[in-house]
PDB file of C-alpha atoms in Angstrom:
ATOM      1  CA  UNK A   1    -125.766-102.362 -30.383  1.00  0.00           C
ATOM      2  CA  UNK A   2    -124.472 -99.641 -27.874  1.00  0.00           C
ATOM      3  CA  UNK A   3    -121.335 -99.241 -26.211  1.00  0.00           C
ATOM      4  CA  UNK A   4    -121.758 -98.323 -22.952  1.00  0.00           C
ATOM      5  CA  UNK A   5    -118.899 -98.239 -20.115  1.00  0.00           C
ATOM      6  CA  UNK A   6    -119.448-100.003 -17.143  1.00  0.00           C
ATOM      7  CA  UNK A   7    -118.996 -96.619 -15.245  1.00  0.00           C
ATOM      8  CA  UNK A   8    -121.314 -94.936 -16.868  1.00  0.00           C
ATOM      9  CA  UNK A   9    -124.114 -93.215 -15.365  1.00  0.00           C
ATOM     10  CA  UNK A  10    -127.906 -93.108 -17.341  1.00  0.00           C
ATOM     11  CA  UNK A  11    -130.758 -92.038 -15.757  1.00  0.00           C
ATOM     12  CA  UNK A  12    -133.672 -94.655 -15.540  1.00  0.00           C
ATOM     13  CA  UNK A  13    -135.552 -91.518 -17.866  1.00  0.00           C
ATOM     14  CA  UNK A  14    -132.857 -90.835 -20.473  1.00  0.00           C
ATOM     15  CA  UNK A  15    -133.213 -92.447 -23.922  1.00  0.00           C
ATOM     16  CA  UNK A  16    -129.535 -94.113 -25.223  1.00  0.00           C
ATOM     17  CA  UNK A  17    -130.472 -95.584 -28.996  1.00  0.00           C
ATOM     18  CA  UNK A  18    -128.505 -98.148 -29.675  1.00  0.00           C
ATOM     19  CA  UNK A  19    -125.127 -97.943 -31.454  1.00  0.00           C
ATOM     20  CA  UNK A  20    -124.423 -94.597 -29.325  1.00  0.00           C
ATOM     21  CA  UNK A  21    -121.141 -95.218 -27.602  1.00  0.00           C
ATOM     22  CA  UNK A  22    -120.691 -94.129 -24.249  1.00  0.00           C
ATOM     23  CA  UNK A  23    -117.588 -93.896 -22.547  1.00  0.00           C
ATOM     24  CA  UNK A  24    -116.193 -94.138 -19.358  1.00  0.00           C
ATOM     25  CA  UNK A  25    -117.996 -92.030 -16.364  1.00  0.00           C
ATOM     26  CA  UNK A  26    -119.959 -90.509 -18.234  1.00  0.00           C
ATOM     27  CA  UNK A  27    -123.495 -88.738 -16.938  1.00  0.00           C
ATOM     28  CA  UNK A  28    -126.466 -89.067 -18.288  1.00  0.00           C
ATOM     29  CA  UNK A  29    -129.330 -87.354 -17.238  1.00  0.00           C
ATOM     30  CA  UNK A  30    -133.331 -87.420 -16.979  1.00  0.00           C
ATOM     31  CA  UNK A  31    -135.174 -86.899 -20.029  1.00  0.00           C
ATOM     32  CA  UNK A  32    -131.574 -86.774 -22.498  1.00  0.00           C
ATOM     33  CA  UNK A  33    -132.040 -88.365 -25.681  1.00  0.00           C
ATOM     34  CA  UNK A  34    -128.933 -89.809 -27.154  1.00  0.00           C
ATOM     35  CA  UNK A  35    -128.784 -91.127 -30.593  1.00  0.00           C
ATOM     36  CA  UNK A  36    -127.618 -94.115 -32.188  1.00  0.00           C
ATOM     37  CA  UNK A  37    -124.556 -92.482 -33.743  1.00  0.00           C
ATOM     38  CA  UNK A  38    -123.269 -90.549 -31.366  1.00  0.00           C
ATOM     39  CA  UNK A  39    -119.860 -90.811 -29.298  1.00  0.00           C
ATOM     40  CA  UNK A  40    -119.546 -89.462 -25.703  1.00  0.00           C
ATOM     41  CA  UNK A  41    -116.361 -89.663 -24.715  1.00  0.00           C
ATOM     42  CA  UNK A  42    -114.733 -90.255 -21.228  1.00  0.00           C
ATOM     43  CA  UNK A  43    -116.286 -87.640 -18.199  1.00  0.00           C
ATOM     44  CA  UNK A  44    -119.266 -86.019 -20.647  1.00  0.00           C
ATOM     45  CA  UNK A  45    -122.183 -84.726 -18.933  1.00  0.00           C
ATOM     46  CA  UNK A  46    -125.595 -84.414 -20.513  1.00  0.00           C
ATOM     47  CA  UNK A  47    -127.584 -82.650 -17.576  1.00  0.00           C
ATOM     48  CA  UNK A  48    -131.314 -82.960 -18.489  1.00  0.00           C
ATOM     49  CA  UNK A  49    -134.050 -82.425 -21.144  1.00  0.00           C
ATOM     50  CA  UNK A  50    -131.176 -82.336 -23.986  1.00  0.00           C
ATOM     51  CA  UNK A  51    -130.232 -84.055 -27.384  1.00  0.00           C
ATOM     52  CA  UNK A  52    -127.475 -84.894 -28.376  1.00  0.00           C
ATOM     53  CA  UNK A  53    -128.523 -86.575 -32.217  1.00  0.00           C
ATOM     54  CA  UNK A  54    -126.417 -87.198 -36.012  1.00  0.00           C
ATOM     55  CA  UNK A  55    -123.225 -88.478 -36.427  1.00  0.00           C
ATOM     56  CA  UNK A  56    -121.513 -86.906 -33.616  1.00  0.00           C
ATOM     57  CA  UNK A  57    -118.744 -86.703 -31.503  1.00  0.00           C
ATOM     58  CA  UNK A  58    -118.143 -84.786 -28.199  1.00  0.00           C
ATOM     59  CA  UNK A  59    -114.536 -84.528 -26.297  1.00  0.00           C
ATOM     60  CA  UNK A  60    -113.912 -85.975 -22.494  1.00  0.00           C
ATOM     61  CA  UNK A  61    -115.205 -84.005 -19.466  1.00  0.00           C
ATOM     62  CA  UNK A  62    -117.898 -81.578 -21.902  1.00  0.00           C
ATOM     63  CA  UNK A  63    -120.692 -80.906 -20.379  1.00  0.00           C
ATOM     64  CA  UNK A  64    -124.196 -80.213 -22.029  1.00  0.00           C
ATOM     65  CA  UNK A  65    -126.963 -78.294 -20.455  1.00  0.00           C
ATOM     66  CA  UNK A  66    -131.155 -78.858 -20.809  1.00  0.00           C
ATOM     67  CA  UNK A  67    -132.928 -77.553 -24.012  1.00  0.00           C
ATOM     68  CA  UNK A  68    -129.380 -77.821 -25.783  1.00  0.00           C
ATOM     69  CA  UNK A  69    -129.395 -79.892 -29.352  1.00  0.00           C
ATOM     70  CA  UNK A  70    -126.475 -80.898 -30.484  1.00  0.00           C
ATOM     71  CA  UNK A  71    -125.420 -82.506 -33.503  1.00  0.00           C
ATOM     72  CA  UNK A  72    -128.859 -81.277 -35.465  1.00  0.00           C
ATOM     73  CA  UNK A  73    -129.288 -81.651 -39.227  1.00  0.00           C
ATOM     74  CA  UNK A  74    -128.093 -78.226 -40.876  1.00  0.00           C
ATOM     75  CA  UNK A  75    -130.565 -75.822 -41.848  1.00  0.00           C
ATOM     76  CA  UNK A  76    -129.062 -75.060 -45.033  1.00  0.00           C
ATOM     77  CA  UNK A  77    -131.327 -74.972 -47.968  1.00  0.00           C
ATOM     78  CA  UNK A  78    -129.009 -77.999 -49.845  1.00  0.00           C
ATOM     79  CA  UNK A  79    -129.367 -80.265 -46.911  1.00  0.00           C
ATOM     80  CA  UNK A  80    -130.529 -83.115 -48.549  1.00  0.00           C
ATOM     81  CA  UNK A  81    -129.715 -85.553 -45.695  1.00  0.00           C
ATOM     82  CA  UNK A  82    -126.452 -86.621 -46.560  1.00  0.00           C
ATOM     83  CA  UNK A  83    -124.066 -88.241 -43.756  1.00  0.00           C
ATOM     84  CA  UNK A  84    -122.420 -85.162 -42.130  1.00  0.00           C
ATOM     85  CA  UNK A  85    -120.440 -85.171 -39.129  1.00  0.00           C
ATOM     86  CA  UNK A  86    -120.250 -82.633 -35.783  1.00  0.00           C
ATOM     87  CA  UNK A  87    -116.961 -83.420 -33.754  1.00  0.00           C
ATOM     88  CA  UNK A  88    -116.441 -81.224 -30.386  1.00  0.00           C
ATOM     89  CA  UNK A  89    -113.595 -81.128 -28.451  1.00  0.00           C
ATOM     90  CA  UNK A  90    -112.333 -81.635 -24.848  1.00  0.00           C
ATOM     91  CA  UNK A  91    -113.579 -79.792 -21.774  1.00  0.00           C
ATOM     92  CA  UNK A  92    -116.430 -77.787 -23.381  1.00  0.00           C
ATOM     93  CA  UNK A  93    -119.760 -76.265 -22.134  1.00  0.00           C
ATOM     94  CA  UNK A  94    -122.626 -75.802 -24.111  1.00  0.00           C
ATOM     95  CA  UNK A  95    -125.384 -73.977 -21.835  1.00  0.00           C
ATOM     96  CA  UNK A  96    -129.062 -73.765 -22.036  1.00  0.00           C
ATOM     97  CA  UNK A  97    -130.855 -74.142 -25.316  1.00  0.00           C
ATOM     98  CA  UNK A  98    -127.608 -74.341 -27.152  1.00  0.00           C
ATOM     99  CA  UNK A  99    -127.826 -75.642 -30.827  1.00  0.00           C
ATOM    100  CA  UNK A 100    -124.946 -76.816 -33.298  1.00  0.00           C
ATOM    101  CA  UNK A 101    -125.393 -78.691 -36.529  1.00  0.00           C
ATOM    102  CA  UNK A 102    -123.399 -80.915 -38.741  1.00  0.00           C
ATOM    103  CA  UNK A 103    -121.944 -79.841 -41.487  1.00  0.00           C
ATOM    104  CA  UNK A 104    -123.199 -80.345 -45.269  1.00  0.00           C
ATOM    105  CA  UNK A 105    -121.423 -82.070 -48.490  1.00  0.00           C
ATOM    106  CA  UNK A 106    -121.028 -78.770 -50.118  1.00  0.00           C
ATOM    107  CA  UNK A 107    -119.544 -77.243 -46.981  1.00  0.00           C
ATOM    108  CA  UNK A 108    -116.740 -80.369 -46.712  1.00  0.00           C
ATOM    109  CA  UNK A 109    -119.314 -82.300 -44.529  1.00  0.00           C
ATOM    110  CA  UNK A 110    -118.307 -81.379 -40.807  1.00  0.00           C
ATOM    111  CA  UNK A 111    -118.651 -79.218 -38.640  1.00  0.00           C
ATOM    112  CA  UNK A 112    -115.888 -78.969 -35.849  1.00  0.00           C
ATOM    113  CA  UNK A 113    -114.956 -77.218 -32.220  1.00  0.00           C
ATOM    114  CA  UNK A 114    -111.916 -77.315 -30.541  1.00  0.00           C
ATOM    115  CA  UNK A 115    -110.991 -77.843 -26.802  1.00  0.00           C
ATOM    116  CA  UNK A 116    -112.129 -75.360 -23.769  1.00  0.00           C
ATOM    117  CA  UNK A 117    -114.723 -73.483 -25.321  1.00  0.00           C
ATOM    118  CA  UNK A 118    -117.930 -71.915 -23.919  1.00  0.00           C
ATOM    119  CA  UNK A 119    -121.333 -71.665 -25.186  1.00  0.00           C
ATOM    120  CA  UNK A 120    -123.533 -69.678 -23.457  1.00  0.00           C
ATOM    121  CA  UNK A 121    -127.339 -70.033 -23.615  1.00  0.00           C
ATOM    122  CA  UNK A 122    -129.181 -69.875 -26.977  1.00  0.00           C
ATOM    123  CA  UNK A 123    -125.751 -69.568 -28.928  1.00  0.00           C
ATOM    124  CA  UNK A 124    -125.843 -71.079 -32.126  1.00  0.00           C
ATOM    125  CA  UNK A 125    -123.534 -72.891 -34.649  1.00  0.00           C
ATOM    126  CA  UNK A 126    -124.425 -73.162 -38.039  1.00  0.00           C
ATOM    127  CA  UNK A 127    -123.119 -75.969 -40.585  1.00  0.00           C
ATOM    128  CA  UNK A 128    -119.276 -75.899 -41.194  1.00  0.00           C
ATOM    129  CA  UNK A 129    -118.624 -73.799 -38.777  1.00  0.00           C
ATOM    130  CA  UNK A 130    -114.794 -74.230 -37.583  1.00  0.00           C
ATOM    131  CA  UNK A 131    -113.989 -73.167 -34.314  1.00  0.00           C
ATOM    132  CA  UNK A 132    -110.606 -73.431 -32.860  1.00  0.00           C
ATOM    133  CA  UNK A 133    -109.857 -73.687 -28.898  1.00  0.00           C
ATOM    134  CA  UNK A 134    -110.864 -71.407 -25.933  1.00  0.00           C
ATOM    135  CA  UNK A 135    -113.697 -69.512 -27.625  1.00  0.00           C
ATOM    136  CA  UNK A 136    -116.028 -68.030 -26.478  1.00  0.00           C
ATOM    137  CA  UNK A 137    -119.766 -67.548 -27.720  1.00  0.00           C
ATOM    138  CA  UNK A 138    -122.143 -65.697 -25.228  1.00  0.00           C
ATOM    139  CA  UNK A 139    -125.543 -65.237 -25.010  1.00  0.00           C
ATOM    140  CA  UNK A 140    -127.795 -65.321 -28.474  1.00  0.00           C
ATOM    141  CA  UNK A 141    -124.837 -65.255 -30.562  1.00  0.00           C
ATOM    142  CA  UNK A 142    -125.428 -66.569 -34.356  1.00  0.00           C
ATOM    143  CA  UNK A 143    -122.914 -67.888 -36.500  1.00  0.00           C
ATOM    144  CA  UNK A 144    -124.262 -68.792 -39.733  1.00  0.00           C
ATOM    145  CA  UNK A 145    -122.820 -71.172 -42.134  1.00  0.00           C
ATOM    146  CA  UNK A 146    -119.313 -71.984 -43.006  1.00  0.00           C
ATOM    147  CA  UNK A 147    -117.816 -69.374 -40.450  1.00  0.00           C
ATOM    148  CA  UNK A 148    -114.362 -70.035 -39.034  1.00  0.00           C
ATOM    149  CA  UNK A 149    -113.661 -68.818 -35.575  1.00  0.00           C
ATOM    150  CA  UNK A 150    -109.858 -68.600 -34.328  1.00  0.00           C
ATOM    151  CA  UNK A 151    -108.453 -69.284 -31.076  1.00  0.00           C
ATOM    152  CA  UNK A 152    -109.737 -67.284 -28.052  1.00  0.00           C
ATOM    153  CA  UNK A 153    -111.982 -65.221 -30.016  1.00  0.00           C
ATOM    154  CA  UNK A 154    -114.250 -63.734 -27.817  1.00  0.00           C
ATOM    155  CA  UNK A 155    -118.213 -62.799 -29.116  1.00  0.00           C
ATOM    156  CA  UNK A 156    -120.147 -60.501 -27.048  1.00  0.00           C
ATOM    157  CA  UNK A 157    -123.930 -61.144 -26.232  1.00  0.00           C
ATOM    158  CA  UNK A 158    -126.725 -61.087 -29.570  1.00  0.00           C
ATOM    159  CA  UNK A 159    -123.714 -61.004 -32.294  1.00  0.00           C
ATOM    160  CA  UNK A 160    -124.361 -61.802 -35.712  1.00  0.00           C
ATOM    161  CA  UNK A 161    -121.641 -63.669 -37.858  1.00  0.00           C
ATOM    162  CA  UNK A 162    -122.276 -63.746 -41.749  1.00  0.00           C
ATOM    163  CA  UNK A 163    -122.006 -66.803 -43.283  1.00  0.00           C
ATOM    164  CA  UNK A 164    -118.542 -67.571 -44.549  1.00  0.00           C
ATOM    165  CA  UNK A 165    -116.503 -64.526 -42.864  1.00  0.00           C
ATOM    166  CA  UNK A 166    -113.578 -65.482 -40.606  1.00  0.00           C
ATOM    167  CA  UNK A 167    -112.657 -64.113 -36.736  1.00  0.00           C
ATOM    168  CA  UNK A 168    -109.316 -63.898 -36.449  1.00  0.00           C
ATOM    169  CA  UNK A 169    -107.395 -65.243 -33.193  1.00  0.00           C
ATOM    170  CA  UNK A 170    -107.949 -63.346 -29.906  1.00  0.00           C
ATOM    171  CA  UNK A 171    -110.890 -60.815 -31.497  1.00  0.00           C
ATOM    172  CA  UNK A 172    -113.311 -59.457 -29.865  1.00  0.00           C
ATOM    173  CA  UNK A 173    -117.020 -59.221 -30.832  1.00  0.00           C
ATOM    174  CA  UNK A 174    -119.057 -56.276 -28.943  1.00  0.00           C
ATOM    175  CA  UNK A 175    -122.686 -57.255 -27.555  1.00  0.00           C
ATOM    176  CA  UNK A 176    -125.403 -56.855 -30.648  1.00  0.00           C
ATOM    177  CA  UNK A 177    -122.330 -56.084 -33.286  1.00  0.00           C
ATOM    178  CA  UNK A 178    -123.270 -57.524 -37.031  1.00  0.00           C
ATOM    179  CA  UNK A 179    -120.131 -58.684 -38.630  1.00  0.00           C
ATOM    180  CA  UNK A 180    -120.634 -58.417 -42.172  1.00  0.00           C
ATOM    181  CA  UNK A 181    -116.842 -59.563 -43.084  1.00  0.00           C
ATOM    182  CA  UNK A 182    -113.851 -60.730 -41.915  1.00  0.00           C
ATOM    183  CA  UNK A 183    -112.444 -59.510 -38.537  1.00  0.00           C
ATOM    184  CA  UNK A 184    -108.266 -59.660 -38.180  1.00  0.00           C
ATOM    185  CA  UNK A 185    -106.118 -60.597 -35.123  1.00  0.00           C
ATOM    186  CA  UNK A 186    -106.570 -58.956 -32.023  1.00  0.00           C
ATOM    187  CA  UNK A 187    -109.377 -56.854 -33.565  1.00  0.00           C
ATOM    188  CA  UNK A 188    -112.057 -55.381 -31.679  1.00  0.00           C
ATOM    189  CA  UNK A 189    -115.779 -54.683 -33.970  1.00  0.00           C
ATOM    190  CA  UNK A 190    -118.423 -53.045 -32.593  1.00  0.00           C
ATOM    191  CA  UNK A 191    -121.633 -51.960 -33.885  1.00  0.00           C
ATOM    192  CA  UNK A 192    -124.124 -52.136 -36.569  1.00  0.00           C
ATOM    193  CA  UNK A 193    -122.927 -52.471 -38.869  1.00  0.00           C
ATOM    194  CA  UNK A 194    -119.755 -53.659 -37.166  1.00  0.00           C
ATOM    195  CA  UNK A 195    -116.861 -51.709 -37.584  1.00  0.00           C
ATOM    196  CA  UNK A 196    -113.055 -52.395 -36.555  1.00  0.00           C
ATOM    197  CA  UNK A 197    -112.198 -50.313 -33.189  1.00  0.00           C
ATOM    198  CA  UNK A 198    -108.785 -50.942 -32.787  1.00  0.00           C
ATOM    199  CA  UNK A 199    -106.877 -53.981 -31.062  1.00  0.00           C
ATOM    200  CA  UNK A 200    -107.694 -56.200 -28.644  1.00  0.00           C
ATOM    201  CA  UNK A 201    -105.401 -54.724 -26.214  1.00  0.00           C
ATOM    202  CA  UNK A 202    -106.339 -56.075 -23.352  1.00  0.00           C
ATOM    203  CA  UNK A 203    -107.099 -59.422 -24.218  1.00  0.00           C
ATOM    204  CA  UNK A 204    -103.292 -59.262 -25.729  1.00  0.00           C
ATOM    205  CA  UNK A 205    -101.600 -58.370 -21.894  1.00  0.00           C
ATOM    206  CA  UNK A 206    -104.098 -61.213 -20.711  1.00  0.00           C
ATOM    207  CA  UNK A 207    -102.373 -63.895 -23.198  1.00  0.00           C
ATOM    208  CA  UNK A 208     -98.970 -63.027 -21.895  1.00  0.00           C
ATOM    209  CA  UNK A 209     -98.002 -60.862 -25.092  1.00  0.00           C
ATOM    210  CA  UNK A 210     -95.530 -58.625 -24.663  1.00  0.00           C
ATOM    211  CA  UNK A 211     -95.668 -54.448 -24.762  1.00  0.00           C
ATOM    212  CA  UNK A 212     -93.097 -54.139 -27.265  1.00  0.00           C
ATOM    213  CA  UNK A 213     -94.704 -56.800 -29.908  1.00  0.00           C
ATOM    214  CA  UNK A 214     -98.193 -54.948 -28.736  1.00  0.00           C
ATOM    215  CA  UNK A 215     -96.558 -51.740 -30.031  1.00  0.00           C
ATOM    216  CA  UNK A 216     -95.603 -53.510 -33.344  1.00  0.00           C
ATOM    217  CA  UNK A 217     -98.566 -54.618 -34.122  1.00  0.00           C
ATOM    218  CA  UNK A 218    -100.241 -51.380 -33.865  1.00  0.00           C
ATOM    219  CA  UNK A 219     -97.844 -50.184 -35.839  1.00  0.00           C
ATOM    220  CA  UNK A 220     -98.866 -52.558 -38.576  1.00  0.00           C
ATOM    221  CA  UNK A 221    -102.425 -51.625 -37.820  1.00  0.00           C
ATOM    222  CA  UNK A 222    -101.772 -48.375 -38.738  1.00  0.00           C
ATOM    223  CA  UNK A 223     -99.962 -48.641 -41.942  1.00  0.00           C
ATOM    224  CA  UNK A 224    -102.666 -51.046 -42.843  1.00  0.00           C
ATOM    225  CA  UNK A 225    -105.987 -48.538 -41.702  1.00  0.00           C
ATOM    226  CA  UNK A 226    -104.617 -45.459 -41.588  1.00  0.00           C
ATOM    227  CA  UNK A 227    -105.295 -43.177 -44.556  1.00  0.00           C
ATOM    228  CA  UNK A 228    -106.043 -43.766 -48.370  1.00  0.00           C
ATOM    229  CA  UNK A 229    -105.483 -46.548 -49.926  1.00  0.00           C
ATOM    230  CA  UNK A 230    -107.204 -50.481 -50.273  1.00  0.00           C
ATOM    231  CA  UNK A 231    -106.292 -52.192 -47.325  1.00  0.00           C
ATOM    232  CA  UNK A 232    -104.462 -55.469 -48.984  1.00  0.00           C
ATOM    233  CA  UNK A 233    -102.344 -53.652 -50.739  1.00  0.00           C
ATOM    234  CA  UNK A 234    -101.222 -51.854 -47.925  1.00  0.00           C
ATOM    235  CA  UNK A 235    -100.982 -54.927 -45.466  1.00  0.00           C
ATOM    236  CA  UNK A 236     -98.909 -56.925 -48.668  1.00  0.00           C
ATOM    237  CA  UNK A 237     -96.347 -53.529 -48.984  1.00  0.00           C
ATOM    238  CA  UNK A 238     -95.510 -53.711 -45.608  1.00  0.00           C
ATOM    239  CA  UNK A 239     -95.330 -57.360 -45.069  1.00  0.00           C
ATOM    240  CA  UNK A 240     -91.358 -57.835 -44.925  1.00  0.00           C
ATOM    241  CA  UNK A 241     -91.241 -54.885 -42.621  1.00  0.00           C
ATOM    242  CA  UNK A 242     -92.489 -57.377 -39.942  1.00  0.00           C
ATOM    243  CA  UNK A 243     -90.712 -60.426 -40.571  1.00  0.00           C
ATOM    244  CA  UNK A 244     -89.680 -60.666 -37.118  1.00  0.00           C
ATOM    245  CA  UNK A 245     -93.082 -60.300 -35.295  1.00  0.00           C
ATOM    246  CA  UNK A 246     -95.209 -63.409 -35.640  1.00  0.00           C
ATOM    247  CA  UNK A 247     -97.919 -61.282 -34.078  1.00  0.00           C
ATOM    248  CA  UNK A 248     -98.164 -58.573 -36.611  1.00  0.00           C
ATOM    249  CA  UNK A 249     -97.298 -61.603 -39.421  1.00  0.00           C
ATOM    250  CA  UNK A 250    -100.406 -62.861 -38.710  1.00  0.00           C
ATOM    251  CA  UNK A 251    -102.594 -60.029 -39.174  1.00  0.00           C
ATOM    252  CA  UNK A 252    -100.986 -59.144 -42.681  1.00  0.00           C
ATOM    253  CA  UNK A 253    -101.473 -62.952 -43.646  1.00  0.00           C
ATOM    254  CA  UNK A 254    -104.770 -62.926 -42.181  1.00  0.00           C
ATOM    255  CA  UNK A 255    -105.676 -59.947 -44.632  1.00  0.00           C
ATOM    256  CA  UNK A 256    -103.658 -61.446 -47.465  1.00  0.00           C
ATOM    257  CA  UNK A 257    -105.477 -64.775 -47.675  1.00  0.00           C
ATOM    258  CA  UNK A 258    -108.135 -65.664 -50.018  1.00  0.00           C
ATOM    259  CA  UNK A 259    -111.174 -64.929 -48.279  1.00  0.00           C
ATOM    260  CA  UNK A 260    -114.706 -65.138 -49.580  1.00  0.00           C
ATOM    261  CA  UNK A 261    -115.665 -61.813 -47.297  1.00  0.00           C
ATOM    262  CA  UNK A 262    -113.974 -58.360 -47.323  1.00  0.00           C
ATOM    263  CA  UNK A 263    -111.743 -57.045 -44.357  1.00  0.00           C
ATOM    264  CA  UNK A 264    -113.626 -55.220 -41.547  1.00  0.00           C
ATOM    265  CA  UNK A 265    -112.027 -51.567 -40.922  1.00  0.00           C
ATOM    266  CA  UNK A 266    -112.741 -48.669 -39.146  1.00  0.00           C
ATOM    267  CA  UNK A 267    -114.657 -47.096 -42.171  1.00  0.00           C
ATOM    268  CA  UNK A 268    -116.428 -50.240 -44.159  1.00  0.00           C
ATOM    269  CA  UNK A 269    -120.756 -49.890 -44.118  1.00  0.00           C
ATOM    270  CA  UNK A 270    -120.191 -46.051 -42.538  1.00  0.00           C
ATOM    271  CA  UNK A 271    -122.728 -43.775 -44.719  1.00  0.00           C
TER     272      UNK A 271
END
C-alpha cells in the first residue's frame, strides 16, 4: 500500500502504484507515472508526462520535468534484472527528456547524485554513475557506465564520458568534447578527442579560491605536463613539494589513484 502525505498534491491523471511513498507537499502532475518502489521525498515536483520507476529515491524540493525517466533499468548488457537502486539528492532538476538508471550488481548496485545538481534536457546517466553535489550536465551530455563525477564539475553541451573514467572536482567539459580518460581538478578538456587545456581558472576565482593557491596549483600543473616524462611519476616526485596546498594535493592524488582510465593531458589521442 502507498504512503502518501496528506499534503500532497496528485493530479486526477497521474498514475501513483502502490507502495510508492510520497512525502509531504509534494506535486504530482498530469500524465506522471510513479512506481510502486519509489520514494519522493518532502517538496518534489514531477511536472507532467514523466516516470519516475525502480527502486528509487529522490531528495526534498527536486523537481522533474515531462519526457524525463528516472530510475530506468540499466542498459548494460549484464542487466539481468537484479534489485538495483537510484538515490538522488536534495534540490535537483532534471529537465526535459532526462534519463538516469539504477545501477547493476557488478557495478555495486546503485547509482547515486548528490544535492543541487542540474540536468539539462536529454542528459543522460548511465548505471553506477556517482555524482557528487552542484554538477552540472547540459544539454545531450552522455555519461556511460560506472563514471564518477566530482563536485561542481561542469559538462558542456553533447559531451561524451567513457565508461569508468573519473571528472575531477570543479572541471570543466567543453560543448561536443569526448573524454576518453580521466580529467584532474580544475581541468579544462576540450575537443575530440578531448584534450587537457589548462585549469579551470575561472571557475577557481568563482569558488572563492585564492590567487596565491591558484598560482600553486599551476605550478603543480606544470611539473606534472610540462615536458618528457609519464605523468604519474612526475605528479608522485613532486607530491611533498605541496604538502601545504590541499588544492594542488588533490590533483597529484587524483593522478596517483588507481584508476581504471589513463590521465587526460595536453598531448594524449594527438596524431
Amino acid at each position: 500500500m502507498s504512503t502518501i502525505a496528506a499534503s500532497a498534491r496528485i493530479h486526477p491523471h497521474a498514475v501513483v502504484e502502490d507502495g510508492a511513498v510520497i512525502g509531504e507537499n509534494v506535486v504530482i502532475g498530469p500524465f506522471c507515472r510513479i512506481g510502486p518502489r519509489v520514494v519522493l521525498h518532502d517538496d518534489v515536483e514531477v511536472v507532467s508526462n514523466a516516470v519516475v520507476t525502480g527502486l528509487t529515491e529522490v531528495g526534498k524540493g527536486s523537481r522533474i520535468f515531462p519526457m524525463a525517466v528516472i530510475g530506468g533499468v540499466s542498459q548494460s548488457l549484464h542487466e539481468a534484472g537484479e534489485d538495483s537502486r537510484l538515490v538522488i539528492g536534495a534540490r535537483c532538476t532534471m529537465r526535459e527528456g532526462v534519463t538516469m538508471n539504477t545501477g547493476t550488481v557488478g557495478g555495486g548496485g546503485i547509482t547515486s547524485v548528490g544535492d543541487d545538481c542540474l540536468f539539462l534536457a536529454n542528459s543522460h546517466v548511465a548505471h553506477d554513475c556517482h555524482l557528487g553535489n552542484g554538477i552540472i550536465l547540459s544539454n545531450n551530455v552522455m555519461l556511460a557506465g560506472h563514471v564518477q563525477v566530482a563536485d561542481r564539475a561542469i559538462l558542456s553541451g553533447g559531451c561524451a564520458v567513457h565508461q569508468f573514467s573519473r571528472i575531477g572536482r570543479q572541471a570543466f567539459i567543453g560543448g561536443l568534447s569526448a573524454v576518453n580518460y580521466d580529467v584532474i581538478p580544475y581541468g579544462m578538456l576540450n575537443g575530440n578527442p578531448g584534450l587537457l587545456g589548462g585549469l579551470n581558472v575561472v571557475g577557481m576565482t568563482r569558488a572563492g579560491i585564492d590567487r596565491a593557491v591558484i598560482h600553486q596549483v599551476r605550478k603543480a600543473y606544470k611539473a606534472i605536463f610540462d615536458g618528457e616524462g609519464a605523468i604519474r611519476p612526475k605528479a608522485a616526485a613532486i607530491r611533498d613539494e605541496f604538502l601545504d596546498c590541499p588544492e594542488a594535493l588533490e590533483v597529484i592524488d587524483f593522478i596517483l589513484a588507481d584508476s581504471d582510465r589513463a590521465i587526460s593531458s595536453p598531448y594524449r589521442g594527438k596524431a
